[in-house]
Amino acid sequence: MSVSRKKRRVVVTDYTFPDVAAERAAAEQLGAEFIACQCKNPQEVVRAVKGADVALVQFASLTAQAIAGMAEGASIIRYGIGYDNIDLASAFDRGFAVGYMPDYCTEEVADHTASLVLAALRKLSQLDASVRAGDWNAVAVAKPIKPSGETTIGFLGMGRIGSLVLARLLPFGFLVSDPQVNAERAAEMGVTSVDREALFRQTDVLSLHAPATAETTHAINAQTLRTMKPNAIIVNTARGQLIDEAALAEALASGVIGGAALDVFETEPLPPQSALRAVPNLILTPHAAWYSDTSIVRLQELAAIDIERLLSGLAPRRPVPGSRIRA
């Protein structure tokens, strides 16, 4: 008497793409059931991934409770570069393979970051507002603005994206604070390696490229903001958790620092009551740094490749550091 094998399940918890046709085709080609959801809260995620063999997550939170309900030997794929919305400790405890996609939009994020740096330095939002208000006094609106040769840009973290931003802003001077970048490596890159405190004190523009960890969460806070130059600018395209948003809003409102440009936030979408909406000298974009006409296609193609790999018993293409990958 033959025993029927349970059909494997591939579940997408949430997505912002027009469709998930590539992912569906990859799963169904290998005989798996494919379910696409748009989960709005952690409880919906728990129900969606119950019994799943592969879960693909974009922005939804994959909690310990959700992971506990997945099938034995399951795998998780994050649609994106970071993975702080996945309870990695729970996933690793169960021996799950966890993959992510750190290489699908690096050029786009670097372009966006460099654009925000230049827009903030050149006071483009303030100048635009002045023209709309009928004011033609550029000096009064834009002062102070340094030329690039007198401007120091600091990097908190220097990974793939930080390196690409560096290449786009070569006329500037650079500082970097990153435990993975020693003095020799910094010299090769043409930057000066300093500790975090010196980075905050000396930079005209601070570009954030660190992951959200216990050491980096709220690295930008009321205390560190007070150590920065009064005309300093902060640019964040990394993780919203790096900044204490209430402290930043207060610093911008009171003139402690000169400006900021943010693409990521602690809560997304940015809540209507957020103090950031009302403060001056701040550029806001809606977590858009990753996007181009081709990056979204590339992301889904890579997701489809990972579905095929995982259903075939292989490791994800890019395992999250610390994953215990099955042989």
C-alpha positions as CSV (number, residue, x, y, z in Angstrom):
1,M,0.0,0.0,0.0
2,S,1.5,3.3,-1.1
3,V,1.7,6.2,1.3
4,S,0.9,9.6,-0.2
5,R,3.5,12.3,0.5
6,K,2.3,15.7,1.9
7,K,2.4,18.4,-0.7
8,R,4.9,21.0,0.2
9,R,3.7,24.6,0.8
10,V,5.3,27.8,-0.3
11,V,3.8,30.9,1.3
12,V,4.3,34.6,0.6
13,T,3.3,36.6,3.7
14,D,3.2,40.0,2.0
15,Y,4.5,41.8,-1.1
16,T,4.3,45.2,-2.9
17,F,4.8,43.9,-6.4
18,P,2.2,43.8,-9.1
19,D,2.1,40.0,-9.0
20,V,4.2,37.0,-7.8
21,A,4.0,35.0,-11.0
22,A,7.7,34.1,-11.1
23,E,7.6,32.7,-7.6
24,R,4.4,30.8,-8.2
25,A,5.8,29.2,-11.4
26,A,9.0,28.2,-9.5
27,A,7.0,26.5,-6.8
28,E,4.4,24.8,-8.9
29,Q,7.0,23.5,-11.4
30,L,8.4,21.5,-8.5
31,G,5.0,20.3,-7.4
32,A,4.5,22.6,-4.4
33,E,1.4,24.4,-3.4
34,F,1.8,28.2,-3.7
35,I,-0.1,30.6,-1.5
36,A,0.2,34.4,-1.7
37,C,-1.1,36.5,1.2
38,Q,-1.1,40.2,2.2
39,C,-0.8,39.8,6.0
40,K,-1.5,43.0,7.9
41,N,-0.5,42.0,11.4
42,P,1.6,39.2,13.2
43,Q,-1.5,37.1,13.9
44,E,-2.3,36.9,10.2
45,V,1.3,35.9,9.5
46,V,1.0,33.1,12.1
47,R,-2.1,31.7,10.3
48,A,-0.6,32.1,6.9
49,V,2.7,30.2,7.5
50,K,1.3,27.4,9.6
51,G,2.7,24.2,8.1
52,A,4.6,26.1,5.4
53,D,7.8,24.5,4.0
54,V,9.1,27.8,2.6
55,A,8.0,31.3,3.7
56,L,8.9,34.4,1.7
57,V,8.6,37.6,3.8
58,Q,8.9,41.2,2.6
59,F,7.9,43.6,5.4
60,A,5.7,41.5,7.7
61,S,7.0,40.4,11.1
62,L,7.9,36.7,11.2
63,T,7.7,36.1,15.0
64,A,8.7,33.2,17.1
65,Q,5.1,32.1,17.2
66,A,4.8,32.1,13.5
67,I,8.1,30.2,13.1
68,A,7.0,27.6,15.6
69,G,4.0,26.7,13.4
70,M,6.0,26.1,10.3
71,A,6.9,22.6,9.0
72,E,9.9,20.7,10.3
73,G,13.0,21.6,8.3
74,A,11.3,24.7,6.8
75,S,13.1,27.6,5.2
76,I,12.6,31.4,5.2
77,I,13.5,33.9,2.5
78,R,13.5,37.7,3.1
79,Y,12.6,39.8,0.1
80,G,15.3,42.3,0.7
81,I,18.7,43.3,2.2
82,G,17.9,43.4,5.9
83,Y,16.3,40.7,8.0
84,D,15.4,42.4,11.3
85,N,11.7,41.5,10.8
86,I,12.6,37.8,11.2
87,D,13.1,36.2,14.7
88,L,16.4,34.7,13.7
89,A,17.0,33.1,17.1
90,S,13.8,31.1,16.8
91,A,14.6,30.1,13.2
92,F,18.1,29.0,14.0
93,D,16.9,27.1,17.0
94,R,14.7,25.0,14.8
95,G,17.5,24.6,12.3
96,F,15.7,26.5,9.5
97,A,17.7,27.8,6.5
98,V,17.2,31.6,6.3
99,G,18.2,33.5,3.1
100,Y,18.1,37.1,2.0
101,M,19.0,39.2,-1.0
102,P,21.7,41.7,-0.2
103,D,22.7,42.2,-3.9
104,Y,19.5,43.0,-5.8
105,C,19.4,46.8,-5.4
106,T,22.8,48.0,-4.3
107,E,23.2,50.4,-7.2
108,E,19.8,51.8,-6.7
109,V,20.3,52.4,-2.9
110,A,23.7,54.0,-3.6
111,D,22.2,56.3,-6.2
112,H,19.4,57.3,-3.8
113,T,21.7,57.9,-0.9
114,A,24.1,60.0,-3.0
115,S,21.1,62.0,-4.3
116,L,19.9,62.6,-0.8
117,V,23.3,63.7,0.3
118,L,23.6,66.2,-2.5
119,A,20.0,67.4,-2.2
120,A,20.5,68.0,1.5
121,L,23.9,69.7,1.1
122,R,22.7,72.0,-1.7
123,K,19.5,72.8,0.3
124,L,17.3,71.8,-2.7
125,S,14.0,71.4,-0.7
126,Q,14.5,74.8,1.0
127,L,15.3,76.5,-2.3
128,D,12.3,74.8,-4.0
129,A,10.0,76.0,-1.2
130,S,11.4,79.6,-1.5
131,V,10.7,79.8,-5.2
132,R,7.1,78.6,-4.7
133,A,6.7,81.2,-2.0
134,G,7.9,84.0,-4.2
135,D,11.3,84.4,-2.5
136,W,14.3,84.8,-4.8
137,N,17.0,85.4,-2.2
138,A,19.1,82.2,-2.6
139,V,21.8,83.3,-0.2
140,A,19.4,84.0,2.6
141,V,17.7,80.6,2.1
142,A,20.7,78.4,1.4
143,K,23.4,79.8,3.7
144,P,25.6,78.0,4.8
145,I,26.7,75.8,2.0
146,K,30.2,74.4,1.8
147,P,31.9,73.4,-1.5
148,S,32.5,69.7,-1.9
149,G,36.3,70.1,-1.3
150,E,35.6,71.4,2.2
151,T,32.9,68.9,3.1
152,T,33.6,65.7,5.1
153,I,31.2,62.8,4.7
154,G,31.2,60.2,7.4
155,F,30.0,56.6,7.1
156,L,28.6,54.6,10.0
157,G,29.2,51.2,8.4
158,M,30.9,50.5,5.1
159,G,29.5,47.5,3.3
160,R,28.4,47.0,-0.3
161,I,26.2,50.0,-0.4
162,G,28.5,52.3,1.5
163,S,31.3,51.5,-0.8
164,L,29.2,52.4,-3.8
165,V,28.1,55.7,-2.2
166,L,31.8,56.4,-1.6
167,A,32.5,55.9,-5.3
168,R,29.7,58.4,-6.3
169,L,31.0,61.1,-4.0
170,L,34.7,61.1,-4.6
171,P,35.3,64.9,-4.6
172,F,34.4,64.9,-0.9
173,G,36.6,64.0,2.1
174,F,35.6,60.9,4.0
175,L,35.6,59.3,7.5
176,V,34.4,55.8,8.3
177,S,33.5,54.0,11.5
178,D,33.1,50.3,11.0
179,P,34.6,47.5,13.0
180,Q,35.1,45.5,9.8
181,V,37.2,48.3,8.2
182,N,40.8,48.5,9.7
183,A,43.3,51.3,9.0
184,E,44.9,49.3,6.1
185,R,41.5,48.7,4.4
186,A,40.5,52.3,5.0
187,A,43.7,53.6,3.3
188,E,43.0,51.3,0.3
189,M,39.6,52.9,0.0
190,G,40.9,56.5,0.4
191,V,39.1,57.1,3.7
192,T,40.1,57.7,7.3
193,S,39.0,55.2,9.9
194,V,37.9,56.8,13.2
195,D,35.9,55.7,16.2
196,R,32.2,56.4,16.4
197,E,32.5,59.4,18.7
198,A,35.1,61.1,16.4
199,L,32.8,60.3,13.4
200,F,29.9,62.2,15.0
201,R,32.1,65.2,15.9
202,Q,33.9,65.7,12.7
203,T,31.5,64.9,9.8
204,D,29.5,67.5,7.8
205,V,27.3,64.7,6.4
206,L,26.7,61.4,8.3
207,S,25.5,58.6,6.0
208,L,24.2,55.5,7.8
209,H,24.9,52.1,6.4
210,A,24.9,49.8,9.5
211,P,22.5,46.9,10.3
212,A,20.0,47.3,13.2
213,T,21.6,45.5,16.1
214,A,21.7,46.0,19.9
215,E,24.9,48.1,19.4
216,T,23.5,50.3,16.6
217,T,19.8,50.8,17.5
218,H,19.3,54.5,18.4
219,A,23.0,55.2,17.7
220,I,21.7,58.6,16.6
221,N,20.1,59.9,19.8
222,A,19.8,63.1,21.8
223,Q,23.3,62.8,23.2
224,T,25.1,61.9,20.0
225,L,23.2,64.6,18.1
226,R,24.5,67.3,20.5
227,T,28.1,66.2,19.7
228,M,27.6,66.9,16.0
229,K,28.4,70.1,14.1
230,P,25.5,72.6,14.1
231,N,25.3,72.4,10.3
232,A,25.7,68.6,10.1
233,I,23.3,66.6,8.0
234,I,22.2,62.9,8.6
235,V,21.2,60.7,5.7
236,N,19.6,57.3,6.4
237,T,18.8,54.7,3.8
238,A,19.7,51.7,6.0
239,R,17.4,51.0,8.9
240,G,15.0,53.3,10.7
241,Q,15.9,51.8,14.1
242,L,19.3,53.5,13.9
243,I,17.7,56.8,14.7
244,D,15.8,58.0,17.8
245,E,13.2,59.8,15.7
246,A,11.9,62.0,18.6
247,A,15.4,63.1,19.4
248,L,16.1,63.9,15.7
249,A,12.9,65.9,15.3
250,E,13.8,67.9,18.4
251,A,17.3,68.5,17.1
252,L,16.0,69.7,13.8
253,A,13.4,71.9,15.3
254,S,15.8,73.5,17.7
255,G,18.7,73.9,15.2
256,V,21.0,71.4,17.0
257,I,21.9,70.0,13.6
258,G,21.4,71.5,10.1
259,G,19.3,68.9,8.3
260,A,18.5,65.3,7.5
261,A,17.3,63.1,4.7
262,L,15.4,59.8,5.6
263,D,14.2,56.9,3.4
264,V,13.6,54.5,6.3
265,F,11.7,54.9,9.6
266,E,11.1,53.0,12.9
267,T,7.5,52.5,11.9
268,E,6.5,52.2,8.2
269,P,4.5,53.8,6.7
270,L,5.5,56.9,8.7
271,P,2.6,57.5,11.1
272,P,0.5,60.7,10.6
273,Q,1.3,61.9,14.1
274,S,5.1,61.6,13.6
275,A,6.9,64.7,14.7
276,L,9.2,64.3,11.7
277,R,6.4,65.5,9.4
278,A,6.5,69.0,10.8
279,V,10.2,69.8,11.3
280,P,12.3,71.9,9.0
281,N,15.3,71.0,6.9
282,L,14.2,67.4,6.4
283,I,13.8,65.4,3.2
284,L,11.5,62.3,3.5
285,T,11.2,59.5,0.9
286,P,8.9,56.5,1.4
287,H,11.5,53.6,1.7
288,A,12.0,54.0,-2.1
289,A,15.8,53.7,-2.3
290,W,15.7,50.1,-3.4
291,Y,13.4,50.8,-6.4
292,S,14.1,50.9,-10.1
293,D,12.3,49.5,-13.1
294,T,14.6,46.5,-13.1
295,S,15.4,46.0,-9.4
296,I,11.8,44.8,-8.6
297,V,12.1,42.2,-11.5
298,R,15.5,41.2,-10.2
299,L,14.2,40.7,-6.7
300,Q,11.5,38.4,-7.8
301,E,13.7,36.4,-10.1
302,L,16.1,35.8,-7.2
303,A,13.2,34.8,-5.0
304,A,12.1,32.3,-7.6
305,I,15.7,30.9,-7.8
306,D,15.7,30.4,-4.0
307,I,12.3,28.7,-4.1
308,E,13.7,26.2,-6.6
309,R,16.9,25.7,-4.5
310,L,15.1,25.2,-1.3
311,L,12.5,22.8,-2.7
312,S,15.4,20.8,-4.3
313,G,17.1,20.5,-0.9
314,L,19.8,23.1,-1.5
315,A,20.8,26.1,0.6
316,P,19.5,29.6,-0.2
317,R,21.6,31.5,-2.6
318,R,22.6,34.0,0.1
319,P,22.2,32.6,3.6
320,V,21.8,35.0,6.5
321,P,25.0,35.1,8.6
322,G,24.7,32.5,11.4
323,S,22.4,30.2,9.5
324,R,23.1,26.5,10.1
325,I,22.8,25.4,6.5
326,R,22.0,21.7,6.0
327,A,24.5,19.7,4.1
